[in-house]
C-alpha atoms as a printed R data frame, in Angstrom:
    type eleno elety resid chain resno       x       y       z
1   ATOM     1    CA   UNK     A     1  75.082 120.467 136.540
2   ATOM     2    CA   UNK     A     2  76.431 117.501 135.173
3   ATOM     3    CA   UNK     A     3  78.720 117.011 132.547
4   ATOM     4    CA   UNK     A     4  76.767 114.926 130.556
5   ATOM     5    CA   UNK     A     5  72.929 116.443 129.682
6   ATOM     6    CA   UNK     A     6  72.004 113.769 126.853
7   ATOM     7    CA   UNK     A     7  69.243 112.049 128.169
8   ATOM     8    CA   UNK     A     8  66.317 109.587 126.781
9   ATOM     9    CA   UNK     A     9  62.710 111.068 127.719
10  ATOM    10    CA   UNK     A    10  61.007 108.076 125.997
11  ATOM    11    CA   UNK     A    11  59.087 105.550 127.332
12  ATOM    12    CA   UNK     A    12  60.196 103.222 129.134
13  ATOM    13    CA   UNK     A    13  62.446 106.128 129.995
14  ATOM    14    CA   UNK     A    14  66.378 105.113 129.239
15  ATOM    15    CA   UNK     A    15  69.034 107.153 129.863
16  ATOM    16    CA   UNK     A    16  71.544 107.741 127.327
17  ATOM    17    CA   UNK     A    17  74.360 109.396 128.976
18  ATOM    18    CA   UNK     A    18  74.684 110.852 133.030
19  ATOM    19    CA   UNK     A    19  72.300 108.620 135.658
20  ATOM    20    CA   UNK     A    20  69.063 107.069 135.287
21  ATOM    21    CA   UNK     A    21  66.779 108.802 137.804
22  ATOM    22    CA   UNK     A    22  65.701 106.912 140.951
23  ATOM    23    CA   UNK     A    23  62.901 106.293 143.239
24  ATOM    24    CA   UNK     A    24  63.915 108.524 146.151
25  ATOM    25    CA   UNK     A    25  62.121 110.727 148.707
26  ATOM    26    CA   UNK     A    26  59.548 113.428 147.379
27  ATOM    27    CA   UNK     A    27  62.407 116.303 147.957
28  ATOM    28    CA   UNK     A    28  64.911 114.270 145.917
29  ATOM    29    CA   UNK     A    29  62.602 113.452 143.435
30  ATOM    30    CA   UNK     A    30  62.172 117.170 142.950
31  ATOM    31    CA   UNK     A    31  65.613 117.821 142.417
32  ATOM    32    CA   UNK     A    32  66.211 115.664 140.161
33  ATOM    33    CA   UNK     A    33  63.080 117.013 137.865
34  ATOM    34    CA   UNK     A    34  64.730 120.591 138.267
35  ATOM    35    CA   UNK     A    35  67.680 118.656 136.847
36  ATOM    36    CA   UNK     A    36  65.940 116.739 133.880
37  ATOM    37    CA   UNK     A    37  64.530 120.297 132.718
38  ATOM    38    CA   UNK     A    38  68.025 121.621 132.281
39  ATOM    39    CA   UNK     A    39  69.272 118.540 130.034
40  ATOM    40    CA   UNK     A    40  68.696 117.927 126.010
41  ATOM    41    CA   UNK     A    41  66.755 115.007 126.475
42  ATOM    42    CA   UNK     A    42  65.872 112.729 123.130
43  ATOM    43    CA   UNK     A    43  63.048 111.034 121.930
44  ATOM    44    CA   UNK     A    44  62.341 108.973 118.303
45  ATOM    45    CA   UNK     A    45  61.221 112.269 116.857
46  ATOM    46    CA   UNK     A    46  63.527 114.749 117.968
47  ATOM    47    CA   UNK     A    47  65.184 116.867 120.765
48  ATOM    48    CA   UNK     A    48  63.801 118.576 123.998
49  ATOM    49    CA   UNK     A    49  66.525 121.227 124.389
50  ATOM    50    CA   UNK     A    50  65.680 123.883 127.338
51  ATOM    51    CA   UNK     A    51  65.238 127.245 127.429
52  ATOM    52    CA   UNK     A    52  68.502 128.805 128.033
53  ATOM    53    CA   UNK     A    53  70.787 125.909 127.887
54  ATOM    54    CA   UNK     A    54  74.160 127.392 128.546
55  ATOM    55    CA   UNK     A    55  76.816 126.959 125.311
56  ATOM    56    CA   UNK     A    56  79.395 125.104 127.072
57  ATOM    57    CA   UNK     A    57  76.450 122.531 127.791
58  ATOM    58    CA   UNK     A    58  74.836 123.090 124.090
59  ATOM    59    CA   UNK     A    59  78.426 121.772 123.116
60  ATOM    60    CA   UNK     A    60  79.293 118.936 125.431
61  ATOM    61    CA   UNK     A    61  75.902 117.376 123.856
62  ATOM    62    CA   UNK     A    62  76.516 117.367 120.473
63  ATOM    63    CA   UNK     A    63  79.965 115.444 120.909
64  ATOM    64    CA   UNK     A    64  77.637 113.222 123.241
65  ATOM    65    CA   UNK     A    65  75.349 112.804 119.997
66  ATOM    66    CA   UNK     A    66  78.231 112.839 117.447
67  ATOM    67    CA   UNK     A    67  79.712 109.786 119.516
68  ATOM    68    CA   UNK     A    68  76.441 108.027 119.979
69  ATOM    69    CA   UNK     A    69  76.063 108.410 115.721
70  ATOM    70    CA   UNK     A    70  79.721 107.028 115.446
71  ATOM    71    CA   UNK     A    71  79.457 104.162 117.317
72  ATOM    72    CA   UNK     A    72  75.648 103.206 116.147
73  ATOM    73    CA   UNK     A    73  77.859 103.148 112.591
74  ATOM    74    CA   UNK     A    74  80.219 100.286 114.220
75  ATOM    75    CA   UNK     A    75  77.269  98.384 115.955
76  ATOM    76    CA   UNK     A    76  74.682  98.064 113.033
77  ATOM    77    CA   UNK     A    77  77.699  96.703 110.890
78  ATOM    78    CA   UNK     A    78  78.986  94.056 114.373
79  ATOM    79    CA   UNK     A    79  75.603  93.268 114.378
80  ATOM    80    CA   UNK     A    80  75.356  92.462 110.733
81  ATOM    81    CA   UNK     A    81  78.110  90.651 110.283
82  ATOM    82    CA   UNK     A    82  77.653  88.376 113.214
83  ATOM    83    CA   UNK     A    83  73.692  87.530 112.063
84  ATOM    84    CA   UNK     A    84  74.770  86.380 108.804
85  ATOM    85    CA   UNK     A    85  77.462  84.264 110.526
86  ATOM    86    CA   UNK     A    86  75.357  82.867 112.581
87  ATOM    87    CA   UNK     A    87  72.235  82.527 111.128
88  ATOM    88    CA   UNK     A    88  72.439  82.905 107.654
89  ATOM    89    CA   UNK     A    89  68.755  81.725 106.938
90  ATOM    90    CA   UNK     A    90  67.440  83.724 109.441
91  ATOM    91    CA   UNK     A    91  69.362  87.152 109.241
92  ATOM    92    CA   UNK     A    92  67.306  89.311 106.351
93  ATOM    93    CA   UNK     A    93  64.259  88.730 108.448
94  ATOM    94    CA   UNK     A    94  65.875  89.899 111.646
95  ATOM    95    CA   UNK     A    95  66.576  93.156 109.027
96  ATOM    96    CA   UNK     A    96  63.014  94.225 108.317
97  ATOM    97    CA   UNK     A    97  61.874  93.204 111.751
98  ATOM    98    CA   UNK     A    98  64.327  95.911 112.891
99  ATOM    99    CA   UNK     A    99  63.212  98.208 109.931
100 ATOM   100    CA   UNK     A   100  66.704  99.038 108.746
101 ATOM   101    CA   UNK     A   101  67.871  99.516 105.361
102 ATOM   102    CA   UNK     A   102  70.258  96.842 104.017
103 ATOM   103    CA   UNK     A   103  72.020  98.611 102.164
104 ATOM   104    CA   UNK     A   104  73.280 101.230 104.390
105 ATOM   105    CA   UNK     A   105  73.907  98.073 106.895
106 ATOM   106    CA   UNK     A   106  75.364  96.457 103.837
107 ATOM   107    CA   UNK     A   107  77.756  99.141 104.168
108 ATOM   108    CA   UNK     A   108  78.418  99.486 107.856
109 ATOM   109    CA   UNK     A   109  79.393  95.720 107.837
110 ATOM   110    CA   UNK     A   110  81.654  95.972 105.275
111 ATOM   111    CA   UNK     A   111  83.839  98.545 106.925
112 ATOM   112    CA   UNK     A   112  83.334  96.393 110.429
113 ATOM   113    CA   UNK     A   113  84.873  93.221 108.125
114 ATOM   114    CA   UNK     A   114  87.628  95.576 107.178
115 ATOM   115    CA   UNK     A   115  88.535  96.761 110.439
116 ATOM   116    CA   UNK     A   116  89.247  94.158 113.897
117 ATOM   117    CA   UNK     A   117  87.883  95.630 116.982
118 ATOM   118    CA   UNK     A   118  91.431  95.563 118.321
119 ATOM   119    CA   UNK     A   119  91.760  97.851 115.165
120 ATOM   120    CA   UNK     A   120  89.820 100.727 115.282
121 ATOM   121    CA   UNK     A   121  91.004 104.292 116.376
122 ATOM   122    CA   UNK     A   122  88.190 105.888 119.033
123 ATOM   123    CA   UNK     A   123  89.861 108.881 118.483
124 ATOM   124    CA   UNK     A   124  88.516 108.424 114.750
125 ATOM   125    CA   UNK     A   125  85.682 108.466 113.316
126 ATOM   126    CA   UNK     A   126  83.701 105.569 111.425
127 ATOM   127    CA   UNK     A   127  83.671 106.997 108.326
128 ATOM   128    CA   UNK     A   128  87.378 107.495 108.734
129 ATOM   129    CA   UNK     A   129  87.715 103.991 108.784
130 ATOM   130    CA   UNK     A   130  85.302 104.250 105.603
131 ATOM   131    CA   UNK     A   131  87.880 105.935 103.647
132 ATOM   132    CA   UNK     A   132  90.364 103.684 103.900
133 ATOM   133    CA   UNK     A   133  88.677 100.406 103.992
134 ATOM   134    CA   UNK     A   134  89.294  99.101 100.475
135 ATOM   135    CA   UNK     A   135  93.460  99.701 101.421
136 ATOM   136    CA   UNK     A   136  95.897  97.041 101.882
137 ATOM   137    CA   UNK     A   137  96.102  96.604 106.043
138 ATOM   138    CA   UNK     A   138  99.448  97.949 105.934
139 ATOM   139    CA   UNK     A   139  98.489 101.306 103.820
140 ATOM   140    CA   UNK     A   140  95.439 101.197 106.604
141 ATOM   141    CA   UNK     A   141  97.595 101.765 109.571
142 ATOM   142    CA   UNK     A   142  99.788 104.107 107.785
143 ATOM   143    CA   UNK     A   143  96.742 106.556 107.425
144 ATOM   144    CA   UNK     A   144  95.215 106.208 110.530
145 ATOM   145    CA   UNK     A   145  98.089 106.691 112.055
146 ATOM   146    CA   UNK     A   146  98.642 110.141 110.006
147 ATOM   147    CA   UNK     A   147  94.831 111.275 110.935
148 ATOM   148    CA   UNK     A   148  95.072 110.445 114.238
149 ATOM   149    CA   UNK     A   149  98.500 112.297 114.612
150 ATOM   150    CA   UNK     A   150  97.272 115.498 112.527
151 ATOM   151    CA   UNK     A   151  93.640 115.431 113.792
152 ATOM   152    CA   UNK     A   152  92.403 115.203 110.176
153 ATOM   153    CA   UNK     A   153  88.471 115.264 109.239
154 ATOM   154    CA   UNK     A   154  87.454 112.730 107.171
155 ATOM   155    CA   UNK     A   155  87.523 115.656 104.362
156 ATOM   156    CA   UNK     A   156  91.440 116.401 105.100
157 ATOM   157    CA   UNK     A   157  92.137 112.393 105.212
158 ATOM   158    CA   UNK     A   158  90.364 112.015 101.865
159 ATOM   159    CA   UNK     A   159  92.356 115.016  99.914
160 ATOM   160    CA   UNK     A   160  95.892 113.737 101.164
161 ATOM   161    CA   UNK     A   161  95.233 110.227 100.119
162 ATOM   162    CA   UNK     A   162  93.847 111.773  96.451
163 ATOM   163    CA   UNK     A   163  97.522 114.076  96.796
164 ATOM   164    CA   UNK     A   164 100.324 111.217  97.722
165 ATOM   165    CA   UNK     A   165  98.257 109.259  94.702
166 ATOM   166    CA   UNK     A   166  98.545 111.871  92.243
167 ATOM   167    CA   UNK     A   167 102.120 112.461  92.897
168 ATOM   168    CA   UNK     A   168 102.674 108.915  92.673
169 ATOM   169    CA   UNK     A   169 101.081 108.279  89.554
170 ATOM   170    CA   UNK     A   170 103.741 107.934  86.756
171 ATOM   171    CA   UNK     A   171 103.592 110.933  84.401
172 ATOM   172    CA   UNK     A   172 102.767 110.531  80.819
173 ATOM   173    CA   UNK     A   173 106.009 109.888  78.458
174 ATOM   174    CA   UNK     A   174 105.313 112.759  75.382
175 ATOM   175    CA   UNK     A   175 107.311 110.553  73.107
176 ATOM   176    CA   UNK     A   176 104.803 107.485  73.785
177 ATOM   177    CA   UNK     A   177 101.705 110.138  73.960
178 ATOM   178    CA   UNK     A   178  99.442 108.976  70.374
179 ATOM   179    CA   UNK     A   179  96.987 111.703  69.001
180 ATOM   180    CA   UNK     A   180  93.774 110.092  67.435
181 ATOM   181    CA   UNK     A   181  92.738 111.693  64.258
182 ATOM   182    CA   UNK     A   182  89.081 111.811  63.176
183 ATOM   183    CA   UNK     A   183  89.132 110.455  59.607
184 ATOM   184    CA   UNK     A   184  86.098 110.655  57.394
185 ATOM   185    CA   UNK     A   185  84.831 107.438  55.745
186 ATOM   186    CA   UNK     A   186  85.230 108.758  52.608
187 ATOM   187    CA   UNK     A   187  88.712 109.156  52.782
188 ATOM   188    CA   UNK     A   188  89.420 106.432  54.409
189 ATOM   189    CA   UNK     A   189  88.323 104.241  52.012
190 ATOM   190    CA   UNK     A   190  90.494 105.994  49.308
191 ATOM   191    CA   UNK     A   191  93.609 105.027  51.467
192 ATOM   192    CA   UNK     A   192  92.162 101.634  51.839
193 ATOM   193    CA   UNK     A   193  92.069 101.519  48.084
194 ATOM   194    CA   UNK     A   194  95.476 103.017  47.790
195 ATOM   195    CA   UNK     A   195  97.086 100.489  50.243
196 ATOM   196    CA   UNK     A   196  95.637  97.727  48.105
197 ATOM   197    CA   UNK     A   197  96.616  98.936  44.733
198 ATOM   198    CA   UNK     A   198 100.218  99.546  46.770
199 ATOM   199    CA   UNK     A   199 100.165  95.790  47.871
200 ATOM   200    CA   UNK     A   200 100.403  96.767  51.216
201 ATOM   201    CA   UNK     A   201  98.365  97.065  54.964
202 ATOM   202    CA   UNK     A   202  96.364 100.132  55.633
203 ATOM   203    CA   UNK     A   203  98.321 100.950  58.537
204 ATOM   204    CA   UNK     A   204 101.552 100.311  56.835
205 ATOM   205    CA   UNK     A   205 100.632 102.599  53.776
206 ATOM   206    CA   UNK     A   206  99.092 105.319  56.301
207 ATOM   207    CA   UNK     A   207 102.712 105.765  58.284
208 ATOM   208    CA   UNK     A   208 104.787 105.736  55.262
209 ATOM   209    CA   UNK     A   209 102.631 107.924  53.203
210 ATOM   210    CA   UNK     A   210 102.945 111.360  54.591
211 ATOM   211    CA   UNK     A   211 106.364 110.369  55.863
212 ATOM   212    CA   UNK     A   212 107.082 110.420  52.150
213 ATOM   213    CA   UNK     A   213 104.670 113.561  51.197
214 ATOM   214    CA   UNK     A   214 106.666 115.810  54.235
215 ATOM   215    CA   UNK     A   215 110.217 114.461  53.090
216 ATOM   216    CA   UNK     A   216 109.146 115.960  49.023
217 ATOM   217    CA   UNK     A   217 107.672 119.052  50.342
218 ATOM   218    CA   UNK     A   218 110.637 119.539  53.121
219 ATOM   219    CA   UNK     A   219 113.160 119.062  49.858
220 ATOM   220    CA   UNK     A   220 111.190 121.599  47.662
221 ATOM   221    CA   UNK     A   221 109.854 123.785  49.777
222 ATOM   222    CA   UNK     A   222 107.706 125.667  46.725
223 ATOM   223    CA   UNK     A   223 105.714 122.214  45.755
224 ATOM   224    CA   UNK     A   224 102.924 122.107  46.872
225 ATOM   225    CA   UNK     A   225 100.947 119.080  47.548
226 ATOM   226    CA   UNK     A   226  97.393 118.113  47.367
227 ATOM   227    CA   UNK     A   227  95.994 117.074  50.644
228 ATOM   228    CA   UNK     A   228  92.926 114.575  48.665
């Protein structure tokens, strides 16, 4: 059997992956029928997968269909990108005569922008390239380099960039660190009132009054102090 069983069973028949079939004599034309039955052939609506399709085979076509979905990603957003280059009028039509969605295509062509042809790892996927499309080009060929090399999924490329960012990010100086205090309006318009009659800002009169109230109580440690 061949290695590759993805095949297009719509019509006009096209063939996907392996070899079209041709227009041979009756006994060839036989065999290869015997050999359509034992492929996973597609159509717009779904799969034809046969009866007892052997695993190794099972496999081979989904990384046959996983490919073909990776690369559609990079096509739709080449094929975007060059209609509103070139016809910039024209291109939205072109859109809903193809019945796509813009958005997702919107999308696709914004990672294509992102990333040369002479750029892009096969050995990655497109939404790899996803992941790190907003980077600096430099910090872009850093990571693919690092997926490629470890083999990451998208996943394990998406939690190391969140990590080396985390443990980047400068850490919070405690003597800097404010606290904001809920104050009730009532309240605060006494001290508004008090700074006034003081002659000074609110602010002003806010830090320096219960410096003043905890240097007292710290002196005489039996006063007590009223806290209205």
């Amino acid at each position: 059997m061949a290695n590759q069983v993805v095949e297009d069973c719509s019509e006009p028949k096209t063939v996907i992956s392996g070899r079209p079939a041709e227009t041979t004599s009756p006994s060839r034309r036989s065999r290869g029928a015997e050999e359509r039955r034992e492929r996973v052939l597609t159509t717009k609506v779904g799969l034809h997968i046969p009866a007892g399709l052997a695993f190794e085979e099972w496999e081979n076509a989904g990384r046959q269909l996983s490919g073909l979905l990776n690369s559609s990603s990079w096509w739709l957003g080449d094929w975007l990108v060059y209609g509103k280059a070139h016809y910039a009028d024209r291109y939205e039509r072109g859109i809903r005569a193809a019945g796509l969605q813009y958005q997702t295509l919107r999308n696709y062509a914004w990672v294509s922008r992102r990333f040369d042809l002479d750029r892009r790892r096969s050995a990655l996927s497109f939404q790899h390239h996803a992941e790190l499309a907003s980077l600096p080009l430099d910090a872009q060929e850093t990571w693919l380099d690092r997926a490629e090399r470890m083999q990451w999924s998208t996943k394990q490329l998406r939690n190391a960039i969140r990590s080396e960012r985390e443990t980047a990010a400068p850490q919070p100086d405690a003597a800097a660190t404010t606290r904001r205090l809920a104050v009730p309006d009532n309240r605060l318009q006494r001290w508004h009132k008090a700074a006034v009659q003081a002659g000074t800002e609110l602010e002003d009169w806010v830090m320096a009054t219960p410096a003043a109230a905890a240097s007292r109580l710290l002196e005489d440690p039996g006063r007590r102090l009223s806290l209205e």
